[in-house]
Short mmCIF file of C-alpha atoms in Angstrom, two decimals:
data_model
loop_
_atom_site.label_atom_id
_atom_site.label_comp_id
_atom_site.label_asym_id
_atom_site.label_seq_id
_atom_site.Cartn_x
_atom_site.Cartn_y
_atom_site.Cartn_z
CA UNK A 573 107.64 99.53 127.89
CA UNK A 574 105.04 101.17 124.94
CA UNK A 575 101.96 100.42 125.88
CA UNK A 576 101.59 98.03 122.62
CA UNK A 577 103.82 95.71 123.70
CA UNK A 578 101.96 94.72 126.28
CA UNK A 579 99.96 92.96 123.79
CA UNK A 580 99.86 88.65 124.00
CA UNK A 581 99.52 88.11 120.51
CA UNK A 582 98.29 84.51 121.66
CA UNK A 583 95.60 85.79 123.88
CA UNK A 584 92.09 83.92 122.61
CA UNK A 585 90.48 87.39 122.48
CA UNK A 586 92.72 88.88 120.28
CA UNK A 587 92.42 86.09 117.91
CA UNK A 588 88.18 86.35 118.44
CA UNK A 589 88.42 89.96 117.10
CA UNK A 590 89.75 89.10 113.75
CA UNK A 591 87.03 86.82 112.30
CA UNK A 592 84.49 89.29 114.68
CA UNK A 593 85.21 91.99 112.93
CA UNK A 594 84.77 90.00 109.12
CA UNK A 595 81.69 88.29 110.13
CA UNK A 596 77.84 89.75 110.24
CA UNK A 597 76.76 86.92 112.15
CA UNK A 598 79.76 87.16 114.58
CA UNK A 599 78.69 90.65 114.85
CA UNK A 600 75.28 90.19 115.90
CA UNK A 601 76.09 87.54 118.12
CA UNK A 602 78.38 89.92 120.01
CA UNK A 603 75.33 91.51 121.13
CA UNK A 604 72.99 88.49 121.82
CA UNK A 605 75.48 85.86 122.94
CA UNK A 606 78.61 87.01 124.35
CA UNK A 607 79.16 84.86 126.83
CA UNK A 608 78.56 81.88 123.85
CA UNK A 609 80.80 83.68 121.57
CA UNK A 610 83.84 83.88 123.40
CA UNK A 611 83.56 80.29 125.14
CA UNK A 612 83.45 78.93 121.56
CA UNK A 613 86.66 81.04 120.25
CA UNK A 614 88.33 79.45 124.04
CA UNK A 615 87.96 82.79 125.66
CA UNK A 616 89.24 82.87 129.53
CA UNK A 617 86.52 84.01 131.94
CA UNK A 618 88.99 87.09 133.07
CA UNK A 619 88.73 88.26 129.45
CA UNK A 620 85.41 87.88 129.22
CA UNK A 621 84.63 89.88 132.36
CA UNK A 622 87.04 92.61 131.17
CA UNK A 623 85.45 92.69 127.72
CA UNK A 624 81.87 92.26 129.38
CA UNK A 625 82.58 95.04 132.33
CA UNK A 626 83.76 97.12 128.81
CA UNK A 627 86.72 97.57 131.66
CA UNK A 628 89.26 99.33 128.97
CA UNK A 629 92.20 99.07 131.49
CA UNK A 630 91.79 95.60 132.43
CA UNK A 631 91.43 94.67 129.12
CA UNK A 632 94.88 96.33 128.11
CA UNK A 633 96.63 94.35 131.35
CA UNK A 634 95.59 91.52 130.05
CA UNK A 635 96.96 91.66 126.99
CA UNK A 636 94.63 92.91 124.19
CA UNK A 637 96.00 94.37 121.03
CA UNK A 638 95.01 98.22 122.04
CA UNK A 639 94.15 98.60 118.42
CA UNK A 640 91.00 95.93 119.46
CA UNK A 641 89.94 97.73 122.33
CA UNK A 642 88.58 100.65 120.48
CA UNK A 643 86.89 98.14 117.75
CA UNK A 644 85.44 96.30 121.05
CA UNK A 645 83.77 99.69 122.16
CA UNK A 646 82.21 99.98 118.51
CA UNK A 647 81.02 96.85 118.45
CA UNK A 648 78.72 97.40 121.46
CA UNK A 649 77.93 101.62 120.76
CA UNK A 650 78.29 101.74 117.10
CA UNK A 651 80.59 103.59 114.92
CA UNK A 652 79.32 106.51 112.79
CA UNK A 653 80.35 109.39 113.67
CA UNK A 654 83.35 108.33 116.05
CA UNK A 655 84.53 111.82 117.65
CA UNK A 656 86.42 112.58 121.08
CA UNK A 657 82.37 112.56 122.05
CA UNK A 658 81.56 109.47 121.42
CA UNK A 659 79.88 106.88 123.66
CA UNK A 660 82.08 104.39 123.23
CA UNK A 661 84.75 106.63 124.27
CA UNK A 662 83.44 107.21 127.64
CA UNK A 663 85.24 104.00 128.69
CA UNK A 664 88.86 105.54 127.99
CA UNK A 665 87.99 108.77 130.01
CA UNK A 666 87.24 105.79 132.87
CA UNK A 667 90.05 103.98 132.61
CA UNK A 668 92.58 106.75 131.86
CA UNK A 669 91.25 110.02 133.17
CA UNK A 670 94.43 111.81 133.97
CA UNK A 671 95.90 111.28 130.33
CA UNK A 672 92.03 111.86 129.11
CA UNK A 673 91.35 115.09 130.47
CA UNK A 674 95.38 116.47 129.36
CA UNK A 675 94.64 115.61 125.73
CA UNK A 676 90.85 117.23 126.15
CA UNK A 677 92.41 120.13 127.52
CA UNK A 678 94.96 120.91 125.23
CA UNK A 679 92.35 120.44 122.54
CA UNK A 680 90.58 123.20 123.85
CA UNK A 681 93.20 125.22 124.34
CA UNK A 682 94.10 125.16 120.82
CA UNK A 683 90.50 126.00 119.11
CA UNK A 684 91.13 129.01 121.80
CA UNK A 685 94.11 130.09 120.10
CA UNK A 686 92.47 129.11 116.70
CA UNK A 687 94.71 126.42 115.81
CA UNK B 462 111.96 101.14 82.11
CA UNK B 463 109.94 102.95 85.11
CA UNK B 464 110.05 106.39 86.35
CA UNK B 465 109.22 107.49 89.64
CA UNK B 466 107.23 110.81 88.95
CA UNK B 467 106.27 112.07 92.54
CA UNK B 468 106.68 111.25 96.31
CA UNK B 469 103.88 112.57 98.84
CA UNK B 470 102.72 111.45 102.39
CA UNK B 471 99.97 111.74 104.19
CA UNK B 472 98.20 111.13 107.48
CA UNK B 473 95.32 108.74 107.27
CA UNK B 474 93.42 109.37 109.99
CA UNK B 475 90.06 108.12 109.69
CA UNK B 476 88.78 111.26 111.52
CA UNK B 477 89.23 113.02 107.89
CA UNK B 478 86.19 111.60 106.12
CA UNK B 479 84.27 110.30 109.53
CA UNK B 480 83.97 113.56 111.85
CA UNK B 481 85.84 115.67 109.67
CA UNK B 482 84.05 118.50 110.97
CA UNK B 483 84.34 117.95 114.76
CA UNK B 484 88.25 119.65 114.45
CA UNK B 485 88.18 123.43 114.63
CA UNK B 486 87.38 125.21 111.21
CA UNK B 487 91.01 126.03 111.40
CA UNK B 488 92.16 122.77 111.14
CA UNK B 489 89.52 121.57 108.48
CA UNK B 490 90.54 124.64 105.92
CA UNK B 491 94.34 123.78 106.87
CA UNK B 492 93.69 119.84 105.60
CA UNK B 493 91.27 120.76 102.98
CA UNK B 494 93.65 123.31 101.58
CA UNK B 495 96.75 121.10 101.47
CA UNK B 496 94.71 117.98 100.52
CA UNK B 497 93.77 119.70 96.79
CA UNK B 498 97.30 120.84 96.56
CA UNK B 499 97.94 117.30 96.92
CA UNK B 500 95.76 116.02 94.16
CA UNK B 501 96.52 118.82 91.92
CA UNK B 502 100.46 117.67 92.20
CA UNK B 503 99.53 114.47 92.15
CA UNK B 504 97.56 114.95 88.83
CA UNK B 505 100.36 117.16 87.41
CA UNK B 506 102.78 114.43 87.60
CA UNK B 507 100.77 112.31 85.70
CA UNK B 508 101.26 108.98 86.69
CA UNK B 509 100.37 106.19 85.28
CA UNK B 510 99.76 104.24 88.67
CA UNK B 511 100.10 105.15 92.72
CA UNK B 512 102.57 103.02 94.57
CA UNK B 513 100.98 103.38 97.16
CA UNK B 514 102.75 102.38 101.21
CA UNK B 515 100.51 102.21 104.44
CA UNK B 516 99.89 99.68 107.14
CA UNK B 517 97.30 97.17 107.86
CA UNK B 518 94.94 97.55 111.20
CA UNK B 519 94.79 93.81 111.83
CA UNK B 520 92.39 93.73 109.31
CA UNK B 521 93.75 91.55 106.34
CA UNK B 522 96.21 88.76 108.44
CA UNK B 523 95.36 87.25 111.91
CA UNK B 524 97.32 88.56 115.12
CA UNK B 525 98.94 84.49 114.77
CA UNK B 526 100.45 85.43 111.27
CA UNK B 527 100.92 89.42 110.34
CA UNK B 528 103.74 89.52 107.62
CA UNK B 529 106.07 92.61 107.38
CA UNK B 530 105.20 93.78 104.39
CA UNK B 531 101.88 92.68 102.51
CA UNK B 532 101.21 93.77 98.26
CA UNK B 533 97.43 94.02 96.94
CA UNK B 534 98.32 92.19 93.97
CA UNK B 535 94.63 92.18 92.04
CA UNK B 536 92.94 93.54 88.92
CA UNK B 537 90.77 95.92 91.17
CA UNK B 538 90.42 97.05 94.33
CA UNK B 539 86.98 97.22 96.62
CA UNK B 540 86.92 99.15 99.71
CA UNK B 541 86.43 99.65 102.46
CA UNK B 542 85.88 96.44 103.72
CA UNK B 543 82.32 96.45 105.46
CA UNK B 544 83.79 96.89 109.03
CA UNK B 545 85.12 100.39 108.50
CA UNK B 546 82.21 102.12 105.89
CA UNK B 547 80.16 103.35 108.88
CA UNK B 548 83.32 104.51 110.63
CA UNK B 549 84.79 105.90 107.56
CA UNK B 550 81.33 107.36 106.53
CA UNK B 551 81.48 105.68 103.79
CA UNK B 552 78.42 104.42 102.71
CA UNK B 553 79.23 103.78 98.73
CA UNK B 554 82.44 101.13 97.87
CA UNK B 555 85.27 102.65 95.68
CA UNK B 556 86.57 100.33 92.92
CA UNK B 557 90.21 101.45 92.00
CA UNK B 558 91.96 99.48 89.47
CA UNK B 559 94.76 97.91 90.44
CA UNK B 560 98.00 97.16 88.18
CA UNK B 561 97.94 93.46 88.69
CA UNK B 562 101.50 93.08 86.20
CA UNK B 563 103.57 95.13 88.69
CA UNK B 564 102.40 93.97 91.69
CA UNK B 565 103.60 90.71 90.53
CA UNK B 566 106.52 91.80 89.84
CA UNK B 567 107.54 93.51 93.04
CA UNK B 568 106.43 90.13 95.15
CA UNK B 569 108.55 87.54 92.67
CA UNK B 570 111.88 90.42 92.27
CA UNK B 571 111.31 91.23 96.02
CA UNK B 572 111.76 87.50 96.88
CA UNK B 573 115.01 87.32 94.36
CA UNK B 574 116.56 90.33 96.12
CA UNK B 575 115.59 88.80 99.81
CA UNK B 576 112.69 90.65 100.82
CA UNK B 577 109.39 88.63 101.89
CA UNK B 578 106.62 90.34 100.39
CA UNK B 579 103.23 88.22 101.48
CA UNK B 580 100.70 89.01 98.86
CA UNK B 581 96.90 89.35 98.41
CA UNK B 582 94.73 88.95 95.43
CA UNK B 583 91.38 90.69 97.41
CA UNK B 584 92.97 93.01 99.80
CA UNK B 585 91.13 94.14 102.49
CA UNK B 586 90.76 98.02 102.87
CA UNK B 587 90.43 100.36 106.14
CA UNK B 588 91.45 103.67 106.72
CA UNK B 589 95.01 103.40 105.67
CA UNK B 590 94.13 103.63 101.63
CA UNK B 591 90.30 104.35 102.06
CA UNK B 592 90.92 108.08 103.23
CA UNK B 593 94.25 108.71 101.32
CA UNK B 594 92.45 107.57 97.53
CA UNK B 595 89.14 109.85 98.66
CA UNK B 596 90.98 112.94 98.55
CA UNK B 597 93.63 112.24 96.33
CA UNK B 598 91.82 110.36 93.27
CA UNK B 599 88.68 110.48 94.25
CA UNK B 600 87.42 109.83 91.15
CA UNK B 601 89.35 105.90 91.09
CA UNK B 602 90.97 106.94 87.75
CA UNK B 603 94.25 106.29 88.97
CA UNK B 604 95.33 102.98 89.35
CA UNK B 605 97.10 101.54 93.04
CA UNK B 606 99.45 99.09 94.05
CA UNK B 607 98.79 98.83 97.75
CA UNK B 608 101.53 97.66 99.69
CA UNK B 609 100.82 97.38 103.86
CA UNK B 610 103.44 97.20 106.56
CA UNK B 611 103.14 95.98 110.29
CA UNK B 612 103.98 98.37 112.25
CA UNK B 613 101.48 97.54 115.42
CA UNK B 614 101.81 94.26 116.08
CA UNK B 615 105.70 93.73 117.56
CA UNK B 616 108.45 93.49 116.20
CA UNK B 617 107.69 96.07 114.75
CA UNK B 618 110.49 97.14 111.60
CA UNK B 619 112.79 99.30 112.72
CA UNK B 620 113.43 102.96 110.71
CA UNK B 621 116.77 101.85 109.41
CA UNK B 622 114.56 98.30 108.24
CA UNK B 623 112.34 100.39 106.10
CA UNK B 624 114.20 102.59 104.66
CA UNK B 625 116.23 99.67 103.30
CA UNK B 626 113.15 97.92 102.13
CA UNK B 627 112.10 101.85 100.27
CA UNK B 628 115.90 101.46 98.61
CA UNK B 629 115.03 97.94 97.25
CA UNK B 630 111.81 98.93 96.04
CA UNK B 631 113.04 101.63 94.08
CA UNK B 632 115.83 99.73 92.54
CA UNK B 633 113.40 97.47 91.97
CA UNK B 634 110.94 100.27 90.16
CA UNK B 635 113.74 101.48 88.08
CA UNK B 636 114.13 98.47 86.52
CA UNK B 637 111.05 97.09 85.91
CA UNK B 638 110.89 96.78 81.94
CA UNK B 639 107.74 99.01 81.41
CA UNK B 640 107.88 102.66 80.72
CA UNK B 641 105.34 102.68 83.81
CA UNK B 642 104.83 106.28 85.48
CA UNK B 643 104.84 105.57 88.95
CA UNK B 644 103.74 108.27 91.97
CA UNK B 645 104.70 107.39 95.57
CA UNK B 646 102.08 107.80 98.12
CA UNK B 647 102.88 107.08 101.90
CA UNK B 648 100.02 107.02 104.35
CA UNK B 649 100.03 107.07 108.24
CA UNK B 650 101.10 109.13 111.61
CA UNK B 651 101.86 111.33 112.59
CA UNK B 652 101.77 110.91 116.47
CA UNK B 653 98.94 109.13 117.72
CA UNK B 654 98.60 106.27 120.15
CA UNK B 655 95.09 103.96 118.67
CA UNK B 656 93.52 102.38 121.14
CA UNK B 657 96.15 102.93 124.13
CA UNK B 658 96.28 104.98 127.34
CA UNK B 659 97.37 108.00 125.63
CA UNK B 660 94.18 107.32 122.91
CA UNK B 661 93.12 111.27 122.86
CA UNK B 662 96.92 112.45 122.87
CA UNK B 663 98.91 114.23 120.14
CA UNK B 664 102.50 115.01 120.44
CA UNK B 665 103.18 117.74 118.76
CA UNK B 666 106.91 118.29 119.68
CA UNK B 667 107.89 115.06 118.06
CA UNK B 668 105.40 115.78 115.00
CA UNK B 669 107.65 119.06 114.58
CA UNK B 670 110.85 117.60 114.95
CA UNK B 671 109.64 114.83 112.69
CA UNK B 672 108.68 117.29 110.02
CA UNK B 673 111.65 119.28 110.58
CA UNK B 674 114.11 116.62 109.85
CA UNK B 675 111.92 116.04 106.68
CA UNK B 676 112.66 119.21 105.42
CA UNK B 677 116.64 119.22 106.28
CA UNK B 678 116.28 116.23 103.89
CA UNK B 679 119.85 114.43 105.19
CA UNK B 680 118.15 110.75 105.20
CA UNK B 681 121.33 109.21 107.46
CA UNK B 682 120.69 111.92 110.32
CA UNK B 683 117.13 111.59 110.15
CA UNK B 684 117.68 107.16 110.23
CA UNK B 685 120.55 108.12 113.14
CA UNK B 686 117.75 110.40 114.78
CA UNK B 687 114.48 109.03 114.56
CA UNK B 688 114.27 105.54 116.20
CA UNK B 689 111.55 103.48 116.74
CA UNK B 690 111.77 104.06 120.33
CA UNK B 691 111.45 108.01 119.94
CA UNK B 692 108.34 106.99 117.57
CA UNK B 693 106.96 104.92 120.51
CA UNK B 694 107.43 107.26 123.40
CA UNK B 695 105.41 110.11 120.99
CA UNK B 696 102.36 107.05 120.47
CA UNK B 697 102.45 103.85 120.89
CA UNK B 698 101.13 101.98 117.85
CA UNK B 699 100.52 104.61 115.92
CA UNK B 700 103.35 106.93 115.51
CA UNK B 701 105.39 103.87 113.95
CA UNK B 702 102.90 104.35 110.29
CA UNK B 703 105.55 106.76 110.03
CA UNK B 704 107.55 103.91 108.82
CA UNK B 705 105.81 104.16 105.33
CA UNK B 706 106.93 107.55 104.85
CA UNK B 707 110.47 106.33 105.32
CA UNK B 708 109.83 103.77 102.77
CA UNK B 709 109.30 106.44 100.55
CA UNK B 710 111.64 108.67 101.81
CA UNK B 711 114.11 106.47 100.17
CA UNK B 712 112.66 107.20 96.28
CA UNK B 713 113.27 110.97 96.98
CA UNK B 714 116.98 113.26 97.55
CA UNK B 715 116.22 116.84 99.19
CA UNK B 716 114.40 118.41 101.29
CA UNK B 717 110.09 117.21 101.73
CA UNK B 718 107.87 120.77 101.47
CA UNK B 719 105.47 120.55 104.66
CA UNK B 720 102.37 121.62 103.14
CA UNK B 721 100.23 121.26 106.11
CA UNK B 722 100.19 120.53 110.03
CA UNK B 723 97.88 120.18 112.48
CA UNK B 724 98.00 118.69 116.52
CA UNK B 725 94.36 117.74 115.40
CA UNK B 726 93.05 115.55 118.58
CA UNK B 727 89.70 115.99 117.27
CA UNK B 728 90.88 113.42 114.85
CA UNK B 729 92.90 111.95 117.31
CA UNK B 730 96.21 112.48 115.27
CA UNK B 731 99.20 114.29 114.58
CA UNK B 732 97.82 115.66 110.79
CA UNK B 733 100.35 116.78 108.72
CA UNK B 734 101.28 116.58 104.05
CA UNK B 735 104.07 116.51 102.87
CA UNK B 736 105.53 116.80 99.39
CA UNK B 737 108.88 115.97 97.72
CA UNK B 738 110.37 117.61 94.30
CA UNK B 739 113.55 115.84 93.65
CA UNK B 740 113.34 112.09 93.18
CA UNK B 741 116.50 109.52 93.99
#
């Protein structure tokens, strides 16, 4: 199965994430009032752990668009400048290390070869 | 009656105006290089609008409604929305006009010749036009008719779906009763797997085999060879943007000119720009 259709398109959190994303206030409630936020979008307590624990694999079993999971990262570490580097990224090299570090190293194995 | 006056794709990786310089200097001259060549085609052709095909990131339709195939159908266009300026870098919104009579006109003559085009006055942009119109009319002179696919939330359209839907379309263009210059601009891929296990991952055999059949230019073999299950295995979510260059595959005969790839994980995509000289 492709990892994106695990997705349950009728998961509460995946539905939270669209008017998130479109609203300042949303936004800024993410980071005062989580726990509020997703109780009033019907949020199950598993999700909210997952999303609270930043727990990128959990969040993927569960069902999460993996487009979101990325966009939850930002939402708690900012976006600008968004590289392999990033904070927010850290997560995925948590959850996924073996696939993590084989992309990372074939990165660097390319600016050796200067390509 | 229209004319179709150039084909191009493109990746849109929002790496290439957010940490474009965290790839190797290699890479950056490579996209920056191919990028003008771009434009300068682009400009040569002189069209009088980009029909332009990309896909949306869950960011203009609810993961309860996402339609196949959505058209920007308003005077202007304002991006990117406010989510994606700090991620884009960003900071100052483009205004591109759009061409409000033909967008029309695709949505009504889609609907006669069975194709559901959902539609949207205020489209909402991310990466998937943001990045493309910064390099390639950077100065909003040329007007675009956006038109986004799904191709992340499943079903996803299969290869053989969108090709179809690019045949349609240009029928469609070819008889729309304006002498309308139109360029085709697809957006997206190559491999690259947002937001799943393989996030950091670039697969660069499928990229070249992609590419390859491109050039060979035989549309059936590449519709017999390229399935949306290959696209998957190679990135999940991702890879499948290549969908819009199939769309606009179909307004072009012969063999694509690969001006550019790179595996560029920096930007967490297969990069590549492509070209076509003979239209359908």
């Amino acid at each position: 199965m492709a990892s994106v259709d695990k997705c349950d398109a009728t998961l509460a959190l995946n539905e939270m994430m669209f008017y998130v994303r479109k609203s300042k206030e949303l936004r800024e409630r993410w980071n005062t009032d989580l726990f509020g936020l997703c109780r009033d979008f019907g949020v199950t307590a598993a999700e909210y752990e997952a999303l609270r624990d930043k727990d990128v694999r959990k969040l993927h079993d569960l069902g999460v668009h993996q487009y979101y999971v990325p966009q939850m990262l930002r939402l708690f570490y900012g976006a600008a400048m968004n590289s392999n580097a990033h904070a927010a990224l850290e997560a995925y090299k948590r959850a996924y290390p073996e696939e993590s570090a084989r992309a990372l190293a074939l990165a660097e194995k390319m600016e050796r070869e200067g390509r | 009656m229209a004319q179709i006056v150039s084909a191009m794709a493109m990746t849109h990786s929002p790496g290439l105006t957010g940490w474009f310089d965290r790839a190797p200097m290699q890479q950056q001259l490579l996209a920056k290089k191919a990028l003008d060549e771009m434009r300068w085609r682009l400009e040569a052709a002189k069209p009088d609008v980009i029909l332009g095909f990309s896909n949306d990131h869950l960011l203009n339709w609810p993961i309860n409604n996402v339609p196949e195939f959505t058209v920007g159908i308003g005077d202007e266009h304002v991006g990117p929305a406010d989510w994606y300026d700090e991620w884009l870098a960003m900071a100052t919104k483009y205004r591109i006009p759009g061409d409000s009579r033909l967008a029309r006109y695709i949505v009504n003559e889609g609907a006669r010749r069975r194709i559901a085009f959902a539609y949207l006055r205020q489209m909402q942009f991310d990466d998937g036009f943001s990045v493309p119109m910064h390099y390639l009319n950077p100065y909003n002179a040329i007007p675009l008719v956006p038109i986004s696919m799904n191709c992340t939330v499943p079903p996803i359209p299969l290869p053989t779906r969108s090709y179809e839907v690019g045949v349609t379309l240009r029928e469609m263009i070819k008889a729309y009763p304006e002498n309308t210059r139109v360029a085709v601009l697809a957006t997206g891929g190559l491999s690259h797997e947002p937001g799943g296990p393989r996030y950091f991952w670039v697969d660069e055999e499928f990229d070249l085999w992609f590419l390859e059949l491109l050039k060979r230019g035989d549309h059936q073999a590449l519709l017999r060879e390229c399935t949306l299950e290959k696209m998957e295995a190679a990135g999940s979510g991702g890879t499948a943007e290549l969908l819009a260059w199939i769309m606009a595959l179909a307004f072009t005969s012969g063999p694509a000119e690969v001006l550019a790839y790179m595996p560029a994980i920096a930007w967490r995509s297969g990069t590549g720009m492509v070209v076509w000289s003979e239209m359908a």
